[in-house]
Amino acid sequence: MNDMKMADIIGEYREKVLTFHDDSQRKVFYTEVEFPVPDGRLIVSRTDLKGAITHANESFVEMSGYTREELIGAPHSILRHPEMPAAAFQGLWSTLAEKKKWHGYVKNLRKDGGFYWVYATVIPNIRGGEVLGYTSVRRRPSKMKVKEAEALYETLT
Amino acid sequence: MKYTFTVSPDFNPEFISGWFFFNTWLQKSLNEQIHLELYNDFESQRQAIAHDEIDLIYANPFDASNLVREKGFVPIACPDNAADEAIIAVSAESAISNVDELQPGLRISKTDDPDVNMVCSLMLEPANLDAQNTTASTRATYVLVAKDLITQDADVGFFLADTYTNLSKMTRSKLKQLVRSDIHDIHHLLLAGPQISHKRGEILERLLAMPANEKGLGVLQGLGIENWKAVEQEDTEFMIDLMETLKN
């Protein structure tokens, strides 16, 4: 995955190099600018088994700050925020490996360095007993739940 | 063979005669005997489905999962450019203008429409409201839900967006929309059961041709539908997966 581009960032930023589960790395720039998910919206995406995005609805495109063309084919970890602990995603993948549904609070990183919190649910797409990919649906969480998640994630990073 | 067709009980009452006209049109188009059976509530319709009494159904997305994955129904079509969206409304006199302002102890008025209730419950989550800290009354119709708000017997009401929009002007003037879902990917759809699934292609062909002739167009107008759109198996599986993510 390509590093984020400084020219895309809006506002004061910090930088960090993220290391993913496959040992690949990405330099990210992130700001303190929050973009709350509007009421009533569902952010929907699908990925293949390797986590590459195959479908993005309009809300996903809008909230991520990327174009649809940039999102399709990109790894879902393009949204990984440096303040999200790796342990949270290990839980996600181990749950999906058991063909079960995963829920969690996630801080996502936008193309412009801003962020948005979501309550995410990921479900394996099972067809004829075989997992063909994953569907992820994210919605607006309560402020109280976000505070709880922030406190928990601080202890895990 | 005689087939049985049914419609999800959340259909707009304004279109009840439209569904009878549609059934007559379908019988003539297929040259088959089809009986339209309408149920007053979801529970009695689910019982009929469980007993394999239904061959063709215009189904609520919530029920599509069981019909497709457990009962072997196959998707045929859905209305073009139509999605099932939901609205949470309050009395026009209510001081509440945002979901975040809602408080525990909230009194909810709703129908037994499962997907509307699910989507509206999700829209209360940002205010930390759920079944544990709210009370709910179930009414037979959306008009009665509106009445509960107007008489202040409930603080919020759950509505199917289309039905809310079709309430009388007088009723709507006494209500205020708090939040409307913006999902797009959830919709009712026409499904064929195992007994009639061999006719899927023929039914689809007739449905798609409806706007091209006067009679078909008239039937569509009677349902409040502009046109039908073909729905493939994977489209439906995707919608079912999406619905599954919303069930807590």
PDB file of C-alpha atoms in Angstrom, chain A residues 12 69 97 124:
ATOM      1  CA  GLU A  12      -1.846  20.171  11.544  1.00  0.00           C
ATOM      2  CA  GLU A  69     -11.689   4.339  -8.008  1.00  0.00           C
ATOM      3  CA  ALA A  97     -12.012 -17.367  10.660  1.00  0.00           C
ATOM      4  CA  PRO A 124     -18.392 -13.517   6.247  1.00  0.00           C
TER       5      PRO A 124
END
